[in-house]
Amino acid sequence: MKLSITYKILFYLLFASAISFAQTDVPNSISGYSAKIKKGSVTLNWKISNPNNVSKFRLEYKMKGTEEYKLIDEVLFASYIKKEAIDSVNLYSFSYKDKRDENGVYFYKLSTYDIHGAAINSEEIKLGISEISDFKLHQNNPNPFNPTTMITYDLTSAGNVSLNVYSLTGKLIVQLINEVQAAGTYNVEFNSANFPELSTGIYFYKLQTNYSSDIKKMILAK
């Protein structure tokens, strides 16, 4: 019985391998289309087998919820980074780096074009980007301050924003902002005179969005 099971497993592995090789053997077929994401930088990789009259590749993207693709770039076939010969199959490898500045779900479309400018085939992958900081929090000014200081931040995309001030022990003093804001630059004043119980010392302000958060310290000098 064990021997029979072993032969069945071997048969399935050989069968799957044969199917995979047959697909790779098809002229102009795209394989290994994948993406790696690191802090908003997307590296796209793909291969094409036995290219016949291939001129270029067209890379496009769209965000979830939108209809139209937008052009990223066109990659010439001559710019392949590696060529492999496996039996009767010639594989050409390509790579391209794209930079996004907004978190979200993206669709990346890869299309192959022949020397006459006609589309041969296309592949699409879906990926989510969530590592991009969607704001920049600046140091308050003036700092040290008494009694008022200005907190400035830049939003790169719209979303819910909260801005809180805390004591050195982590106690919430006041919530300055808690609302949905559009992309842009914002200035928020903190007036310590509204909180007579505050003494000279170090305090913290924290900005938080749907994707990111940042904390900076400020000094009240009475």
PDB file of C-alpha atoms in Angstrom:
ATOM      1  CA  MET A   1       0.000   0.000   0.000  1.00  0.00           C
ATOM      2  CA  LYS A   2       2.841   2.414   0.856  1.00  0.00           C
ATOM      3  CA  LEU A   3       4.522   1.678  -2.469  1.00  0.00           C
ATOM      4  CA  SER A   4       1.281   2.365  -4.341  1.00  0.00           C
ATOM      5  CA  ILE A   5       0.845   5.725  -2.619  1.00  0.00           C
ATOM      6  CA  THR A   6       4.448   6.654  -3.416  1.00  0.00           C
ATOM      7  CA  TYR A   7       3.933   5.885  -7.107  1.00  0.00           C
ATOM      8  CA  LYS A   8       0.719   7.952  -7.123  1.00  0.00           C
ATOM      9  CA  ILE A   9       2.498  10.944  -5.616  1.00  0.00           C
ATOM     10  CA  LEU A  10       5.357  10.603  -8.114  1.00  0.00           C
ATOM     11  CA  PHE A  11       2.874  10.387 -10.990  1.00  0.00           C
ATOM     12  CA  TYR A  12       1.056  13.546  -9.898  1.00  0.00           C
ATOM     13  CA  LEU A  13       4.322  15.456  -9.499  1.00  0.00           C
ATOM     14  CA  LEU A  14       5.494  14.442 -12.968  1.00  0.00           C
ATOM     15  CA  PHE A  15       2.086  15.291 -14.431  1.00  0.00           C
ATOM     16  CA  ALA A  16       2.059  18.745 -12.831  1.00  0.00           C
ATOM     17  CA  SER A  17       5.617  19.368 -13.981  1.00  0.00           C
ATOM     18  CA  ALA A  18       4.715  18.390 -17.547  1.00  0.00           C
ATOM     19  CA  ILE A  19       1.758  20.790 -17.563  1.00  0.00           C
ATOM     20  CA  SER A  20       3.914  23.628 -16.202  1.00  0.00           C
ATOM     21  CA  PHE A  21       6.622  22.999 -18.805  1.00  0.00           C
ATOM     22  CA  ALA A  22       4.047  22.827 -21.596  1.00  0.00           C
ATOM     23  CA  GLN A  23       2.663  26.216 -20.578  1.00  0.00           C
ATOM     24  CA  THR A  24       6.154  27.700 -20.475  1.00  0.00           C
ATOM     25  CA  ASP A  25       6.896  26.249 -23.908  1.00  0.00           C
ATOM     26  CA  VAL A  26       4.124  28.305 -25.543  1.00  0.00           C
ATOM     27  CA  PRO A  27       5.665  31.140 -27.633  1.00  0.00           C
ATOM     28  CA  ASN A  28       5.296  34.630 -26.141  1.00  0.00           C
ATOM     29  CA  SER A  29       3.718  33.322 -22.928  1.00  0.00           C
ATOM     30  CA  ILE A  30       4.260  35.360 -19.762  1.00  0.00           C
ATOM     31  CA  SER A  31       5.283  33.455 -16.647  1.00  0.00           C
ATOM     32  CA  GLY A  32       6.422  34.294 -13.128  1.00  0.00           C
ATOM     33  CA  TYR A  33       4.662  37.664 -13.071  1.00  0.00           C
ATOM     34  CA  SER A  34       5.041  38.805  -9.467  1.00  0.00           C
ATOM     35  CA  ALA A  35       5.600  41.838  -7.268  1.00  0.00           C
ATOM     36  CA  LYS A  36       7.648  42.633  -4.167  1.00  0.00           C
ATOM     37  CA  ILE A  37       6.728  45.587  -1.979  1.00  0.00           C
ATOM     38  CA  LYS A  38       9.014  47.573   0.317  1.00  0.00           C
ATOM     39  CA  LYS A  39       7.941  50.926   1.776  1.00  0.00           C
ATOM     40  CA  GLY A  40       5.880  51.862  -1.240  1.00  0.00           C
ATOM     41  CA  SER A  41       8.446  50.674  -3.768  1.00  0.00           C
ATOM     42  CA  VAL A  42       7.005  47.938  -6.010  1.00  0.00           C
ATOM     43  CA  THR A  43       9.384  45.667  -7.913  1.00  0.00           C
ATOM     44  CA  LEU A  44       7.679  43.841 -10.772  1.00  0.00           C
ATOM     45  CA  ASN A  45       9.273  40.691 -12.198  1.00  0.00           C
ATOM     46  CA  TRP A  46       8.240  38.542 -15.147  1.00  0.00           C
ATOM     47  CA  LYS A  47       9.506  36.171 -17.808  1.00  0.00           C
ATOM     48  CA  ILE A  48       8.555  35.515 -21.430  1.00  0.00           C
ATOM     49  CA  SER A  49       9.229  32.257 -23.236  1.00  0.00           C
ATOM     50  CA  ASN A  50      10.286  31.759 -26.868  1.00  0.00           C
ATOM     51  CA  PRO A  51       9.558  35.373 -27.859  1.00  0.00           C
ATOM     52  CA  ASN A  52       8.440  35.828 -31.450  1.00  0.00           C
ATOM     53  CA  ASN A  53       8.362  39.363 -32.873  1.00  0.00           C
ATOM     54  CA  VAL A  54       8.023  40.862 -29.379  1.00  0.00           C
ATOM     55  CA  SER A  55       8.783  44.580 -29.325  1.00  0.00           C
ATOM     56  CA  LYS A  56       7.903  45.859 -25.867  1.00  0.00           C
ATOM     57  CA  PHE A  57       5.886  45.514 -22.674  1.00  0.00           C
ATOM     58  CA  ARG A  58       3.395  48.046 -21.379  1.00  0.00           C
ATOM     59  CA  LEU A  59       2.970  48.501 -17.607  1.00  0.00           C
ATOM     60  CA  GLU A  60      -0.225  50.072 -16.265  1.00  0.00           C
ATOM     61  CA  TYR A  61      -1.898  50.409 -12.877  1.00  0.00           C
ATOM     62  CA  LYS A  62      -5.188  51.349 -11.290  1.00  0.00           C
ATOM     63  CA  MET A  63      -6.416  51.611  -7.731  1.00  0.00           C
ATOM     64  CA  LYS A  64      -9.333  49.589  -6.422  1.00  0.00           C
ATOM     65  CA  GLY A  65     -12.597  51.356  -7.187  1.00  0.00           C
ATOM     66  CA  THR A  66     -11.365  53.036 -10.377  1.00  0.00           C
ATOM     67  CA  GLU A  67     -12.131  51.914 -13.924  1.00  0.00           C
ATOM     68  CA  GLU A  68      -9.303  53.230 -16.089  1.00  0.00           C
ATOM     69  CA  TYR A  69      -5.724  52.008 -16.100  1.00  0.00           C
ATOM     70  CA  LYS A  70      -2.939  54.600 -16.048  1.00  0.00           C
ATOM     71  CA  LEU A  71       0.323  54.158 -17.911  1.00  0.00           C
ATOM     72  CA  ILE A  72       3.426  53.581 -15.788  1.00  0.00           C
ATOM     73  CA  ASP A  73       6.022  52.944 -18.480  1.00  0.00           C
ATOM     74  CA  GLU A  74       6.947  50.891 -21.530  1.00  0.00           C
ATOM     75  CA  VAL A  75       9.786  48.360 -21.299  1.00  0.00           C
ATOM     76  CA  LEU A  76      11.600  47.400 -24.499  1.00  0.00           C
ATOM     77  CA  PHE A  77      12.167  43.698 -25.098  1.00  0.00           C
ATOM     78  CA  ALA A  78      15.869  44.434 -25.694  1.00  0.00           C
ATOM     79  CA  SER A  79      16.207  45.542 -22.047  1.00  0.00           C
ATOM     80  CA  TYR A  80      15.862  42.024 -20.594  1.00  0.00           C
ATOM     81  CA  ILE A  81      18.132  41.341 -17.624  1.00  0.00           C
ATOM     82  CA  LYS A  82      18.685  37.602 -18.121  1.00  0.00           C
ATOM     83  CA  LYS A  83      18.339  34.908 -20.763  1.00  0.00           C
ATOM     84  CA  GLU A  84      18.038  31.185 -19.999  1.00  0.00           C
ATOM     85  CA  ALA A  85      17.923  28.222 -22.375  1.00  0.00           C
ATOM     86  CA  ILE A  86      16.128  25.136 -21.019  1.00  0.00           C
ATOM     87  CA  ASP A  87      15.893  22.416 -23.649  1.00  0.00           C
ATOM     88  CA  SER A  88      13.785  24.006 -26.410  1.00  0.00           C
ATOM     89  CA  VAL A  89      12.617  26.913 -24.246  1.00  0.00           C
ATOM     90  CA  ASN A  90      14.314  30.314 -24.226  1.00  0.00           C
ATOM     91  CA  LEU A  91      13.309  32.334 -21.165  1.00  0.00           C
ATOM     92  CA  TYR A  92      13.915  36.078 -20.931  1.00  0.00           C
ATOM     93  CA  SER A  93      13.639  37.762 -17.521  1.00  0.00           C
ATOM     94  CA  PHE A  94      12.586  41.344 -16.857  1.00  0.00           C
ATOM     95  CA  SER A  95      12.309  43.592 -13.822  1.00  0.00           C
ATOM     96  CA  TYR A  96      10.862  47.055 -13.209  1.00  0.00           C
ATOM     97  CA  LYS A  97      10.600  49.274 -10.117  1.00  0.00           C
ATOM     98  CA  ASP A  98       7.585  51.499  -9.513  1.00  0.00           C
ATOM     99  CA  LYS A  99       7.067  53.974  -6.663  1.00  0.00           C
ATOM    100  CA  ARG A 100       3.667  54.652  -5.091  1.00  0.00           C
ATOM    101  CA  ASP A 101       2.954  57.516  -2.667  1.00  0.00           C
ATOM    102  CA  GLU A 102      -0.426  56.366  -1.363  1.00  0.00           C
ATOM    103  CA  ASN A 103      -1.559  53.275   0.530  1.00  0.00           C
ATOM    104  CA  GLY A 104      -4.297  51.144  -0.995  1.00  0.00           C
ATOM    105  CA  VAL A 105      -5.150  48.175  -3.192  1.00  0.00           C
ATOM    106  CA  TYR A 106      -3.579  48.286  -6.650  1.00  0.00           C
ATOM    107  CA  PHE A 107      -3.918  46.319  -9.871  1.00  0.00           C
ATOM    108  CA  TYR A 108      -0.819  46.072 -12.075  1.00  0.00           C
ATOM    109  CA  LYS A 109      -1.376  45.128 -15.695  1.00  0.00           C
ATOM    110  CA  LEU A 110       1.425  43.817 -17.925  1.00  0.00           C
ATOM    111  CA  SER A 111       0.791  43.679 -21.693  1.00  0.00           C
ATOM    112  CA  THR A 112       3.010  42.295 -24.463  1.00  0.00           C
ATOM    113  CA  TYR A 113       3.187  44.063 -27.847  1.00  0.00           C
ATOM    114  CA  ASP A 114       4.585  42.845 -31.160  1.00  0.00           C
ATOM    115  CA  ILE A 115       6.709  44.772 -33.659  1.00  0.00           C
ATOM    116  CA  HIS A 116       3.555  46.029 -35.384  1.00  0.00           C
ATOM    117  CA  GLY A 117       2.223  47.616 -32.188  1.00  0.00           C
ATOM    118  CA  ALA A 118      -0.504  45.011 -31.625  1.00  0.00           C
ATOM    119  CA  ALA A 119      -1.178  43.601 -28.141  1.00  0.00           C
ATOM    120  CA  ILE A 120      -0.346  39.887 -27.870  1.00  0.00           C
ATOM    121  CA  ASN A 121      -1.394  39.059 -24.321  1.00  0.00           C
ATOM    122  CA  SER A 122      -1.645  40.529 -20.841  1.00  0.00           C
ATOM    123  CA  GLU A 123      -1.446  39.531 -17.191  1.00  0.00           C
ATOM    124  CA  GLU A 124      -2.760  41.261 -14.079  1.00  0.00           C
ATOM    125  CA  ILE A 125      -1.822  41.046 -10.408  1.00  0.00           C
ATOM    126  CA  LYS A 126      -3.483  42.553  -7.354  1.00  0.00           C
ATOM    127  CA  LEU A 127      -1.539  43.766  -4.351  1.00  0.00           C
ATOM    128  CA  GLY A 128      -2.044  45.870  -1.247  1.00  0.00           C
ATOM    129  CA  ILE A 129       0.295  48.626  -0.095  1.00  0.00           C
ATOM    130  CA  SER A 130       0.133  49.702   3.542  1.00  0.00           C
ATOM    131  CA  GLU A 131       3.699  50.669   4.480  1.00  0.00           C
ATOM    132  CA  ILE A 132       3.673  54.256   3.205  1.00  0.00           C
ATOM    133  CA  SER A 133       3.537  56.979   5.839  1.00  0.00           C
ATOM    134  CA  ASP A 134       0.617  59.150   4.770  1.00  0.00           C
ATOM    135  CA  PHE A 135       1.757  62.244   6.660  1.00  0.00           C
ATOM    136  CA  LYS A 136       4.750  64.178   7.954  1.00  0.00           C
ATOM    137  CA  LEU A 137       4.629  65.547  11.489  1.00  0.00           C
ATOM    138  CA  HIS A 138       6.837  68.602  12.143  1.00  0.00           C
ATOM    139  CA  GLN A 139       8.435  69.787  15.364  1.00  0.00           C
ATOM    140  CA  ASN A 140       6.255  72.272  17.182  1.00  0.00           C
ATOM    141  CA  ASN A 141       7.264  75.926  17.011  1.00  0.00           C
ATOM    142  CA  PRO A 142       8.311  77.606  19.188  1.00  0.00           C
ATOM    143  CA  ASN A 143       9.854  74.948  21.370  1.00  0.00           C
ATOM    144  CA  PRO A 144      10.246  75.461  24.309  1.00  0.00           C
ATOM    145  CA  PHE A 145       7.032  77.479  24.467  1.00  0.00           C
ATOM    146  CA  ASN A 146       4.890  79.546  26.847  1.00  0.00           C
ATOM    147  CA  PRO A 147       1.978  79.609  26.654  1.00  0.00           C
ATOM    148  CA  THR A 148       1.243  78.740  23.008  1.00  0.00           C
ATOM    149  CA  THR A 149       2.929  76.710  20.274  1.00  0.00           C
ATOM    150  CA  MET A 150       2.009  75.662  16.753  1.00  0.00           C
ATOM    151  CA  ILE A 151       1.886  72.032  15.609  1.00  0.00           C
ATOM    152  CA  THR A 152       2.199  71.550  11.839  1.00  0.00           C
ATOM    153  CA  TYR A 153       1.687  68.417   9.756  1.00  0.00           C
ATOM    154  CA  ASP A 154       1.387  67.501   6.075  1.00  0.00           C
ATOM    155  CA  LEU A 155      -1.152  64.938   4.853  1.00  0.00           C
ATOM    156  CA  THR A 156      -0.388  63.169   1.564  1.00  0.00           C
ATOM    157  CA  SER A 157      -3.849  61.597   1.340  1.00  0.00           C
ATOM    158  CA  ALA A 158      -7.303  62.162   2.803  1.00  0.00           C
ATOM    159  CA  GLY A 159      -8.350  60.219   5.876  1.00  0.00           C
ATOM    160  CA  ASN A 160      -9.354  60.319   9.521  1.00  0.00           C
ATOM    161  CA  VAL A 161      -6.866  62.267  11.630  1.00  0.00           C
ATOM    162  CA  SER A 162      -6.443  62.558  15.376  1.00  0.00           C
ATOM    163  CA  LEU A 163      -4.001  64.841  17.185  1.00  0.00           C
ATOM    164  CA  ASN A 164      -3.618  64.421  20.944  1.00  0.00           C
ATOM    165  CA  VAL A 165      -1.424  65.951  23.634  1.00  0.00           C
ATOM    166  CA  TYR A 166      -0.156  63.796  26.503  1.00  0.00           C
ATOM    167  CA  SER A 167       1.728  64.300  29.736  1.00  0.00           C
ATOM    168  CA  LEU A 168       5.085  62.658  30.433  1.00  0.00           C
ATOM    169  CA  THR A 169       3.213  59.837  32.214  1.00  0.00           C
ATOM    170  CA  GLY A 170       0.963  59.195  29.201  1.00  0.00           C
ATOM    171  CA  LYS A 171      -2.144  60.935  30.540  1.00  0.00           C
ATOM    172  CA  LEU A 172      -4.321  62.503  27.812  1.00  0.00           C
ATOM    173  CA  ILE A 173      -4.439  66.270  28.249  1.00  0.00           C
ATOM    174  CA  VAL A 174      -6.483  67.266  25.223  1.00  0.00           C
ATOM    175  CA  GLN A 175      -7.600  66.012  21.835  1.00  0.00           C
ATOM    176  CA  LEU A 176      -6.915  68.819  19.391  1.00  0.00           C
ATOM    177  CA  ILE A 177      -8.139  67.115  16.206  1.00  0.00           C
ATOM    178  CA  ASN A 178     -10.412  64.140  15.492  1.00  0.00           C
ATOM    179  CA  GLU A 179     -11.925  64.403  12.024  1.00  0.00           C
ATOM    180  CA  VAL A 180     -11.613  63.463   8.360  1.00  0.00           C
ATOM    181  CA  GLN A 181      -9.227  65.813   6.557  1.00  0.00           C
ATOM    182  CA  ALA A 182      -8.187  66.241   2.937  1.00  0.00           C
ATOM    183  CA  ALA A 183      -4.572  66.114   1.779  1.00  0.00           C
ATOM    184  CA  GLY A 184      -2.684  69.318   2.593  1.00  0.00           C
ATOM    185  CA  THR A 185      -0.775  71.214   5.279  1.00  0.00           C
ATOM    186  CA  TYR A 186      -2.386  71.932   8.660  1.00  0.00           C
ATOM    187  CA  ASN A 187      -1.407  74.176  11.581  1.00  0.00           C
ATOM    188  CA  VAL A 188      -2.941  73.534  14.993  1.00  0.00           C
ATOM    189  CA  GLU A 189      -2.341  75.729  18.028  1.00  0.00           C
ATOM    190  CA  PHE A 190      -1.866  74.319  21.502  1.00  0.00           C
ATOM    191  CA  ASN A 191      -2.459  76.850  24.289  1.00  0.00           C
ATOM    192  CA  SER A 192      -1.245  75.699  27.690  1.00  0.00           C
ATOM    193  CA  ALA A 193      -3.079  78.627  29.323  1.00  0.00           C
ATOM    194  CA  ASN A 194      -6.268  76.614  28.867  1.00  0.00           C
ATOM    195  CA  PHE A 195      -4.818  74.012  31.242  1.00  0.00           C
ATOM    196  CA  PRO A 196      -3.616  75.866  34.388  1.00  0.00           C
ATOM    197  CA  GLU A 197      -2.694  72.587  36.041  1.00  0.00           C
ATOM    198  CA  LEU A 198       0.187  72.096  33.603  1.00  0.00           C
ATOM    199  CA  SER A 199       3.644  72.859  34.947  1.00  0.00           C
ATOM    200  CA  THR A 200       7.040  73.281  33.335  1.00  0.00           C
ATOM    201  CA  GLY A 201       8.149  70.032  31.754  1.00  0.00           C
ATOM    202  CA  ILE A 202       8.085  67.666  28.796  1.00  0.00           C
ATOM    203  CA  TYR A 203       4.857  66.836  26.963  1.00  0.00           C
ATOM    204  CA  PHE A 204       4.074  64.741  23.899  1.00  0.00           C
ATOM    205  CA  TYR A 205       1.824  65.237  20.883  1.00  0.00           C
ATOM    206  CA  LYS A 206       0.710  62.290  18.769  1.00  0.00           C
ATOM    207  CA  LEU A 207      -0.681  62.342  15.249  1.00  0.00           C
ATOM    208  CA  GLN A 208      -2.505  59.234  14.043  1.00  0.00           C
ATOM    209  CA  THR A 209      -4.200  58.296  10.755  1.00  0.00           C
ATOM    210  CA  ASN A 210      -5.686  55.088   9.377  1.00  0.00           C
ATOM    211  CA  TYR A 211      -2.231  53.824   8.399  1.00  0.00           C
ATOM    212  CA  SER A 212       0.413  55.607  10.466  1.00  0.00           C
ATOM    213  CA  SER A 213       1.211  57.354  13.722  1.00  0.00           C
ATOM    214  CA  ASP A 214       4.031  59.531  15.024  1.00  0.00           C
ATOM    215  CA  ILE A 215       4.912  61.104  18.368  1.00  0.00           C
ATOM    216  CA  LYS A 216       7.080  64.130  19.132  1.00  0.00           C
ATOM    217  CA  LYS A 217       7.946  65.843  22.386  1.00  0.00           C
ATOM    218  CA  MET A 218       7.608  69.500  23.298  1.00  0.00           C
ATOM    219  CA  ILE A 219       8.745  71.519  26.308  1.00  0.00           C
ATOM    220  CA  LEU A 220       6.581  73.889  28.308  1.00  0.00           C
ATOM    221  CA  ALA A 221       8.748  76.527  30.042  1.00  0.00           C
ATOM    222  CA  LYS A 222       6.761  78.679  32.430  1.00  0.00           C
TER     223      LYS A 222
END
